[in-house]
Short mmCIF file of C-alpha atoms in Angstrom, two decimals:
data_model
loop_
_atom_site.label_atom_id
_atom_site.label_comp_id
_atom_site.label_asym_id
_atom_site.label_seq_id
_atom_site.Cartn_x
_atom_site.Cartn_y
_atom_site.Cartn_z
CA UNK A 1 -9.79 11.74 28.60
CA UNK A 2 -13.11 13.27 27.71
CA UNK A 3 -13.52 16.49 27.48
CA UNK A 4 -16.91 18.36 27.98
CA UNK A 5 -16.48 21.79 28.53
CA UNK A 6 -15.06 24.37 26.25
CA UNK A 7 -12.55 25.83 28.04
CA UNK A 8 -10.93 22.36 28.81
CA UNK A 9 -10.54 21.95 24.61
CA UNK A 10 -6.73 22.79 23.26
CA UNK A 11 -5.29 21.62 20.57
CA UNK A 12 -3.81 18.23 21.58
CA UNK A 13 -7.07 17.11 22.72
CA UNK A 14 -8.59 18.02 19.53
CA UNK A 15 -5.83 15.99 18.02
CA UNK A 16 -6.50 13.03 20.76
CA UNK A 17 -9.62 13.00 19.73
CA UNK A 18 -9.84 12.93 16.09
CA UNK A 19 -6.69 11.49 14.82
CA UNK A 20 -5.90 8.85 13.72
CA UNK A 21 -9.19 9.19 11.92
CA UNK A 22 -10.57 5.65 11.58
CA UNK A 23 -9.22 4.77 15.36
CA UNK A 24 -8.63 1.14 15.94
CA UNK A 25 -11.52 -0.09 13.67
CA UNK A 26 -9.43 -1.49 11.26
CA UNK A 27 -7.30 -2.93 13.63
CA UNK A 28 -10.25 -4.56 15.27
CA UNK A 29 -11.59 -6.16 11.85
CA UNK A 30 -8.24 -7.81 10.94
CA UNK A 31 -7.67 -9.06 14.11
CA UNK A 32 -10.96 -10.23 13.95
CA UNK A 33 -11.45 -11.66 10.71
CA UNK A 34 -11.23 -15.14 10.82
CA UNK A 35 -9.64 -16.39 7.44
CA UNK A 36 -11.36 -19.70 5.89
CA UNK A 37 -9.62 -22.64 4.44
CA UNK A 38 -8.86 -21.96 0.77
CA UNK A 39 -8.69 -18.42 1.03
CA UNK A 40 -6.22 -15.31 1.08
CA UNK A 41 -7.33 -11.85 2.58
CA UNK A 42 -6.07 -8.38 1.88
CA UNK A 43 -6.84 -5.00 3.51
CA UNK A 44 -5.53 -1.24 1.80
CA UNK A 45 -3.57 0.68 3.93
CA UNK A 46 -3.66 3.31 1.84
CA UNK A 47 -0.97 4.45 -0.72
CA UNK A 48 1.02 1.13 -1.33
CA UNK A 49 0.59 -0.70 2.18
CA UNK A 50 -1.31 -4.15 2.08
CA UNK A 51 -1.89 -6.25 5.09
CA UNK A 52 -2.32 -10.07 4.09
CA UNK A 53 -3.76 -12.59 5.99
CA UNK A 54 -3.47 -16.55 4.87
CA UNK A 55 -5.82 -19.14 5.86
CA UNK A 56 -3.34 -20.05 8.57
CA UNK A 57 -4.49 -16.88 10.56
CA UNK A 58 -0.63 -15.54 8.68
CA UNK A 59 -0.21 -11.91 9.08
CA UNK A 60 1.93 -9.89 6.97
CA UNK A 61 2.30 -6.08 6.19
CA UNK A 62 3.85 -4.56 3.53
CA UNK A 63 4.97 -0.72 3.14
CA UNK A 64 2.94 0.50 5.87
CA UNK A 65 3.15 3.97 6.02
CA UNK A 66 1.45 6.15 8.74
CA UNK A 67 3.21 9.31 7.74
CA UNK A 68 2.09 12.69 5.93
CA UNK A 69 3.29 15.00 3.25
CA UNK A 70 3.57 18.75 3.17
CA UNK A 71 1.72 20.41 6.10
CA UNK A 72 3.76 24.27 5.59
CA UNK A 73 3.98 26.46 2.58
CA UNK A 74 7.08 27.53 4.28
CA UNK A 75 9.67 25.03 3.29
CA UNK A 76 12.83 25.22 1.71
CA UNK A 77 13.38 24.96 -2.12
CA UNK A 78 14.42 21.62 -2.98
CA UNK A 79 17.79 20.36 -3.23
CA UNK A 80 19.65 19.75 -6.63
CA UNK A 81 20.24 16.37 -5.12
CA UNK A 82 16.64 15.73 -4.69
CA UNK A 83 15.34 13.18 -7.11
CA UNK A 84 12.44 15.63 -8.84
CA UNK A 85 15.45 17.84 -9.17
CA UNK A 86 17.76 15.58 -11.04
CA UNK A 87 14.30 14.54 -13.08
CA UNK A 88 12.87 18.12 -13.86
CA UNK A 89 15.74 20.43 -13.44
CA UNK A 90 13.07 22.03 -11.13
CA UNK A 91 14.07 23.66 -7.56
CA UNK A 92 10.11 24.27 -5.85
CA UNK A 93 8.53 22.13 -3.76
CA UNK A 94 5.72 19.36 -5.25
CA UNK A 95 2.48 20.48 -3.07
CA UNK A 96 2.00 16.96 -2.18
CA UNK A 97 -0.33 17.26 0.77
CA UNK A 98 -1.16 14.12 1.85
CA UNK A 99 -5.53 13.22 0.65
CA UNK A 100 -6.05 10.16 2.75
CA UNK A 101 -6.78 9.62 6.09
CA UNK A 102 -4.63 7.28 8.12
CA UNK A 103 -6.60 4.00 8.35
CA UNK A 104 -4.55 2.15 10.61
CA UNK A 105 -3.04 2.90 14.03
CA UNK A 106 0.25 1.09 14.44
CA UNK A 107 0.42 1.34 17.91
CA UNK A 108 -2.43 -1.06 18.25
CA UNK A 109 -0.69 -3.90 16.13
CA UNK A 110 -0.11 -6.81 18.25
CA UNK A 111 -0.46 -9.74 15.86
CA UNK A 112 2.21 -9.64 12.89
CA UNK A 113 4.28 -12.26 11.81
CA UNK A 114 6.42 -10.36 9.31
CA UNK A 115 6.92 -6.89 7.85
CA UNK A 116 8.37 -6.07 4.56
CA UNK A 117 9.32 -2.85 3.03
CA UNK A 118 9.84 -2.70 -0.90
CA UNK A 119 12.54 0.71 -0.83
CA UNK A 120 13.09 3.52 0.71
CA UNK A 121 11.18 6.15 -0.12
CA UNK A 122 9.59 7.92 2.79
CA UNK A 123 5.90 6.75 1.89
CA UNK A 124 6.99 2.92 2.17
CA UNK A 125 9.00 3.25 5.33
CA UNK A 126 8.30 4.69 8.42
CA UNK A 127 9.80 5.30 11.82
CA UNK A 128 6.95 5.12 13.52
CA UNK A 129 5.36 1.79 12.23
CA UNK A 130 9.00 0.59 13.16
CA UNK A 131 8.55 1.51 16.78
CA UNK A 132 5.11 0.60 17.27
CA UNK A 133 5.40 -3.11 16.14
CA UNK A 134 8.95 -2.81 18.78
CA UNK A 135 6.89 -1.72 21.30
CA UNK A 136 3.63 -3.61 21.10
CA UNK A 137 3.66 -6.90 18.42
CA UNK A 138 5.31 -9.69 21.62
CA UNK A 139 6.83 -12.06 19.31
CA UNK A 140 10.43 -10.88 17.73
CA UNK A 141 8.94 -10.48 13.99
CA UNK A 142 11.31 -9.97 10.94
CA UNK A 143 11.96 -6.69 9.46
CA UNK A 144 12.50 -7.78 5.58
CA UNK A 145 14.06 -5.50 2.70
CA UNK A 146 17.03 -4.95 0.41
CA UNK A 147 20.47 -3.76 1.80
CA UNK A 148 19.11 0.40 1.82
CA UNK A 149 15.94 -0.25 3.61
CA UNK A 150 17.81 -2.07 6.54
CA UNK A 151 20.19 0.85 6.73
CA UNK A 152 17.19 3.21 7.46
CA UNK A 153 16.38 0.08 9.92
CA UNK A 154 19.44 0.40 11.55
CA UNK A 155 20.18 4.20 11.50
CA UNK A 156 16.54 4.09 13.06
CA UNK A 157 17.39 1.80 16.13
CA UNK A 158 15.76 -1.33 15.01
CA UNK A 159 18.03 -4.29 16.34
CA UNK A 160 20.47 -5.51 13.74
CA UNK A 161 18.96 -9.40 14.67
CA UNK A 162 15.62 -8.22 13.66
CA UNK A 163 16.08 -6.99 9.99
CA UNK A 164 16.71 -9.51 7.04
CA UNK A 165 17.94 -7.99 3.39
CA UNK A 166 16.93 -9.78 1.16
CA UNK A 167 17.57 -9.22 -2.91
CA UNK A 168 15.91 -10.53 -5.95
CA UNK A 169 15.36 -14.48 -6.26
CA UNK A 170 15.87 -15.29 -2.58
CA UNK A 171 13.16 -16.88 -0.76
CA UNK A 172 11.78 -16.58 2.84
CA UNK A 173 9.61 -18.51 4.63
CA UNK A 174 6.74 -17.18 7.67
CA UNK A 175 5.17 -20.32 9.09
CA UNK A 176 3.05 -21.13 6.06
CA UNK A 177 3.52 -18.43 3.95
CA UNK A 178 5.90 -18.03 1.42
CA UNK A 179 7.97 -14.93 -0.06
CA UNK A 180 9.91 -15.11 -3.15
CA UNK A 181 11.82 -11.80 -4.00
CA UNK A 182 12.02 -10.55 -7.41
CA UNK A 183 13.58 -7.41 -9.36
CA UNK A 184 11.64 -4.01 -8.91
CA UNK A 185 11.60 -1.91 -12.18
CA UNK A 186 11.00 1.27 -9.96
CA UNK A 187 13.50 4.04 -11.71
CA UNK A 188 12.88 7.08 -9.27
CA UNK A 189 15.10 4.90 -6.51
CA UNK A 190 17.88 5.32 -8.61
CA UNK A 191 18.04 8.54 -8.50
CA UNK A 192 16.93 9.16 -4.82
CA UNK A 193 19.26 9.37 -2.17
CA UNK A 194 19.41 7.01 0.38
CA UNK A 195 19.82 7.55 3.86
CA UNK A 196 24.11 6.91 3.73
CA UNK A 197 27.01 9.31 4.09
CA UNK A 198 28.31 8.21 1.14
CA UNK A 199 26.35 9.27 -1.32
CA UNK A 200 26.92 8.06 -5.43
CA UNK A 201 27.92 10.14 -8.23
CA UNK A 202 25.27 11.87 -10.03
CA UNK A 203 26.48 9.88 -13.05
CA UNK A 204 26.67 6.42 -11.18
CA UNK A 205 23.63 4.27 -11.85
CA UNK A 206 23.23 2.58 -8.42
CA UNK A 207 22.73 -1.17 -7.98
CA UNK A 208 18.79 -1.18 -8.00
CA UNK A 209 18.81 -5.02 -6.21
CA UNK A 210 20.07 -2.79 -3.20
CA UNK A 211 17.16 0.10 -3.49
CA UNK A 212 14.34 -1.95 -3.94
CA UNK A 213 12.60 -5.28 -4.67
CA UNK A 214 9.48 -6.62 -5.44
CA UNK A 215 7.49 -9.47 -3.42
CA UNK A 216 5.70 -12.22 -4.45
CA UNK A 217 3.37 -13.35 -1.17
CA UNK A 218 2.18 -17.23 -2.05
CA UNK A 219 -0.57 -18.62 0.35
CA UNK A 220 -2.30 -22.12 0.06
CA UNK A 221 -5.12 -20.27 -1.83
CA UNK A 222 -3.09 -18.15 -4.54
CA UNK A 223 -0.33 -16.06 -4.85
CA UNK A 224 -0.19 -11.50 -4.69
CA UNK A 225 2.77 -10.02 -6.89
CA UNK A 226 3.28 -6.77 -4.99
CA UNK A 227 5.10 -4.64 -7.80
CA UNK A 228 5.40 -1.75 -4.92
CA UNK A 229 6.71 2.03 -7.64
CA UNK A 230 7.83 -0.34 -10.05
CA UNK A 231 7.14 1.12 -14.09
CA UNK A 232 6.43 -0.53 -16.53
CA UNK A 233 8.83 -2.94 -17.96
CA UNK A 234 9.17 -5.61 -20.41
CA UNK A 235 10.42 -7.85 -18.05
CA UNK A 236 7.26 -7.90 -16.57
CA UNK A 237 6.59 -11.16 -19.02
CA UNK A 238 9.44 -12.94 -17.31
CA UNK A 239 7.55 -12.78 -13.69
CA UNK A 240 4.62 -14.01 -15.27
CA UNK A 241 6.29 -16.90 -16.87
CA UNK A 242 8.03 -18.00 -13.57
CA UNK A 243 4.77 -17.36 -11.47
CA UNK A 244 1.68 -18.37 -10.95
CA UNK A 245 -0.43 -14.98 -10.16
CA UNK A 246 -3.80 -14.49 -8.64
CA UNK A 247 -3.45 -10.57 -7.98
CA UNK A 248 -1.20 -8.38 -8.92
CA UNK A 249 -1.07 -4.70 -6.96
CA UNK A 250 0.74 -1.97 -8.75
CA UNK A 251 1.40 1.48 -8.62
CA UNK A 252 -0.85 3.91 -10.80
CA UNK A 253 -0.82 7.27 -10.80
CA UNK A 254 -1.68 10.97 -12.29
CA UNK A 255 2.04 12.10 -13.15
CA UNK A 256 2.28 15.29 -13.44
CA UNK A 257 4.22 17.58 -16.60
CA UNK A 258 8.05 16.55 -16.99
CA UNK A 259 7.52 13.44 -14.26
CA UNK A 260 7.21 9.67 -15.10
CA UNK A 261 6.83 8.25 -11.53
CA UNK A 262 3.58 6.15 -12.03
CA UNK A 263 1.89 3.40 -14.08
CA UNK A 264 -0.56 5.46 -16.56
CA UNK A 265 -4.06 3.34 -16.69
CA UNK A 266 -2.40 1.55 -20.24
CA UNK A 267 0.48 0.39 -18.15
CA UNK A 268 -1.74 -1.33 -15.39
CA UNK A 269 -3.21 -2.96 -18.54
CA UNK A 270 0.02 -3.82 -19.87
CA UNK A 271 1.74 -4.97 -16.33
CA UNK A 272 -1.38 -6.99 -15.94
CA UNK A 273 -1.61 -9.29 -19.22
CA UNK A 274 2.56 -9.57 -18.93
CA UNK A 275 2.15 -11.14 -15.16
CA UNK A 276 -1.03 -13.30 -16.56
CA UNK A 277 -2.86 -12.19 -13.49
CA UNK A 278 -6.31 -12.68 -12.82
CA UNK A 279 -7.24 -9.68 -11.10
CA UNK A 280 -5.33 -6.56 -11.35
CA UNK A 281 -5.72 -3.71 -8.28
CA UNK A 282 -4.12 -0.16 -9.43
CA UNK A 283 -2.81 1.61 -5.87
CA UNK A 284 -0.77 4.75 -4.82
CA UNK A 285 -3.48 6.99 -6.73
CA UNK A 286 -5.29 7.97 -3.29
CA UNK A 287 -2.53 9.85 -1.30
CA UNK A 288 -0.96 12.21 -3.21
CA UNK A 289 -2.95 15.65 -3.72
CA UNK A 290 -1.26 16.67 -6.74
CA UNK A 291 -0.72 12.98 -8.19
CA UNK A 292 -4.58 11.46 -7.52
CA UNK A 293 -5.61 9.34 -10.35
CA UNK A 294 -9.13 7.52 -11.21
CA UNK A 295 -8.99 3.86 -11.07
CA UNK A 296 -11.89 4.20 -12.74
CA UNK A 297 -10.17 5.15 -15.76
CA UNK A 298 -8.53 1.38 -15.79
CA UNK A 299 -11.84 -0.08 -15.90
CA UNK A 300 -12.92 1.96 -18.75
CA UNK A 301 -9.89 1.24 -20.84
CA UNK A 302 -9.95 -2.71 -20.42
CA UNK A 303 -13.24 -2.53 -21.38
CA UNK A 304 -12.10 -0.78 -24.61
CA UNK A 305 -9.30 -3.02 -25.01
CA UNK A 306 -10.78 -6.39 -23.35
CA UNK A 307 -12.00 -7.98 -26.39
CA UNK A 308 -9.31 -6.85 -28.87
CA UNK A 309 -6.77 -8.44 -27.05
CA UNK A 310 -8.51 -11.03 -25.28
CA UNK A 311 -7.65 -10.18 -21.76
CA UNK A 312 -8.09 -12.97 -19.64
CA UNK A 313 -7.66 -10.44 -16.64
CA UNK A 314 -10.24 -7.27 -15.19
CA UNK A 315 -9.28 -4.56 -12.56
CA UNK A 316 -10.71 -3.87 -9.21
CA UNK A 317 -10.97 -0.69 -7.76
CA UNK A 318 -10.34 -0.63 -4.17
CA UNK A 319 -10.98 2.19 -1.80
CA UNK A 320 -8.64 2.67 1.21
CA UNK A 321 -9.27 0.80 4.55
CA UNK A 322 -11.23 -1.75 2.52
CA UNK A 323 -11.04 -5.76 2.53
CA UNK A 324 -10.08 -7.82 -0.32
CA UNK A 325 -11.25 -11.64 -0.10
CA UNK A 326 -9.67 -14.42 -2.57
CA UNK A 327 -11.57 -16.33 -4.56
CA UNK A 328 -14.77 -14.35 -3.06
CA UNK A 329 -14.28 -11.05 -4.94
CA UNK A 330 -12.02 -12.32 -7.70
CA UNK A 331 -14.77 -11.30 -10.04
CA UNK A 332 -15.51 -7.80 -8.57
CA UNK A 333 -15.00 -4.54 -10.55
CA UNK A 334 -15.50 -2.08 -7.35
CA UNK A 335 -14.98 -2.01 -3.69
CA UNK A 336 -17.35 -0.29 -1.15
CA UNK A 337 -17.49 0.31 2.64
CA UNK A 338 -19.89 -1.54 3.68
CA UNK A 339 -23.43 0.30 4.07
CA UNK A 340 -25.00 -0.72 7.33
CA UNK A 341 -28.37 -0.93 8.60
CA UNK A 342 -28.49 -4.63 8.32
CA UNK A 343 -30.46 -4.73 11.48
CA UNK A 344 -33.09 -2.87 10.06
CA UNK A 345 -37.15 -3.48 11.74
CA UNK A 346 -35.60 -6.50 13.90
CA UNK A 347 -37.46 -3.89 16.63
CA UNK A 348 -40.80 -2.17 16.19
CA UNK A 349 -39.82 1.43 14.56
CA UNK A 350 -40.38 4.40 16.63
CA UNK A 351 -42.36 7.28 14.48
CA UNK A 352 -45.79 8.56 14.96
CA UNK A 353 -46.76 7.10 11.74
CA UNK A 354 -45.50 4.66 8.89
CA UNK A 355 -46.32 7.20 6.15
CA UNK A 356 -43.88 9.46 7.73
CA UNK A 357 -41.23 7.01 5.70
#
């Protein structure tokens, strides 16, 4: 409904209007986008959530996340069980207000072939990307994750015949895409709480192949290793021995005093020569107002550190909502929106004079 008068505005038709902020026009362009032979695309969702699309017109989304952060001063301290708690010893809330806009509208997916969730933590999962691809994708599309994220399935309503767990070296198969799931290295899901009544010990170390996973996504033009919160880790070297890895998305991050939740630009460095990647794209720095980092910063490292160690890698800095296209931009340092005005004097201009250019 439009509304034209003043008196008619409130505040759900200010929120009709203007959220979600980019509409449906990302929607539109991947449903749109007509993937060529020998080629892989990949759209940001913002934080960690990719959408990939093979050359098969193969659609799969990973950790989409339509959600927010803090929106109220006024919330309770947190919990001792809370996992900045057990890390800090620290009781007030982070002031992570959410610095992205949401890109995507869920409710206007209707082509999806699979969607995988890395782990639980509430900026990978999401009720309400669960119900919209219920609702509105027709064909009865997996819901793939480890043993915790299909709890949160479950307890959410999602039919049990819908969700797969999956754990590390098991393979899955969508039409002509293929998913082989490895170990995650991300430490902060050990020490978060899932969504169970029975929760662990404070001293048990939980089985991580349960929490989380990592995805490698191999298409007939190259293969993404989606390392979702994983650190750093020396076993890194092993996933680039036992695949062959065109781009590599990982978690970076600004951590903040006393917290080691994200990749530090050295570690996307590090992560990236270990997998052998060609192209390494640093994510999760957008969203989080009090963790935003500068992919920027990765660029200007590797360049200090390219020729020492002969990289054989570089980084790309995405922004959010933007495309990805394999081989096309495998050489690309930076993403940007496209500009516009393509169009420009295919009709006679319309000013009383040129000079007034």
């Amino acid at each position: 409904m439009v509304v034209d008068n003043v008196n008619d505005v409130t505040e759900q038709t200010w929120k009709d209007e203007v959220f979600p902020e980019w509409g449906t026009w990302l929607n539109e362009e991947i449903d749109r986008t007509k993937v060529a032979q020998g080629k892989f695309a990949m759209w940001w969702l913002v934080n960690m959530g990719i959408w990939i699309k093979s050359d098969q017109q193969t659609s799969v989304a990973i950790d989409l996340w339509c959600g927010t952060g803090k929106t109220t001063h006024d919330k309770p301290d947190m919990s001792p069980r809370h996992q900045w708690s057990r890390l800090t010893g620290g009781r007030k809330i982070q002031p992570n207000l959410r610095a992205q806009p949401m890109v995507i509208n869920p409710f206007a997916i209707h082509h999806l072939d699979a969607y995988l969730v890395t782990h639980f933590h509430h900026d990978h999962i999401d009720m309400n990307v669960a119900a919209a691809i219920l609702q509105n994708v027709e064909e009865p599309i997996p819901f793939i994750g480890p043993k915790d994220v299909v709890d949160q399935w479950l307890d959410w309503g999602v039919p049990a015949d819908r969700c797969q767990v999956v754990k590390p070296g098991d393979i899955v198969k969508i039409k002509d895409v293929e998913i082989d799931v490895t170990d995650s290295f991300d430490r902060s899901v050990l020490i978060t709480d899932p969504d169970e009544k029975n929760l662990p010990d404070d001293s048990q170390v939980p089985d991580m192949d349960e929490r989380a996973v990592n995805y490698v996504i191999k298409t007939s033009a190259g293969n993404i290793y989606d390392a979702a919160d994983s650190h750093y880790s020396a076993y890194f070297a092993k996933h680039g021995q036992d695949f062959d890895i065109d781009v590599a998305v990982v978690a970076y991050g600004e951590n903040p005093i006393g917290v080691q939740d994200k990749m530090t630009s050295v570690d996307v460095l590090r992560a990236a020569e270990a997998l052998q990647t060609n192209v390494v794209i640093p994510l999760h720095w957008d969203v989080w107002s009090n963790m935003l980092g500068d992919p920027t910063e990765v660029e200007q490292v590797w360049k200090l550190r390219k020729e020492r160690f002969d990289y054989k890698f570089h980084p790309f800095s995405w922004l959010p909502g933007g495309h990805f296209i394999y081989p096309d931009d495998k050489n690309k340092l930076e993403y940007y929106h496209e500009r516009g005005f393509e169009d420009r004097y295919t009709h006679d201009i319309n000013l009383p004079y040129k000079s007034f250019l």
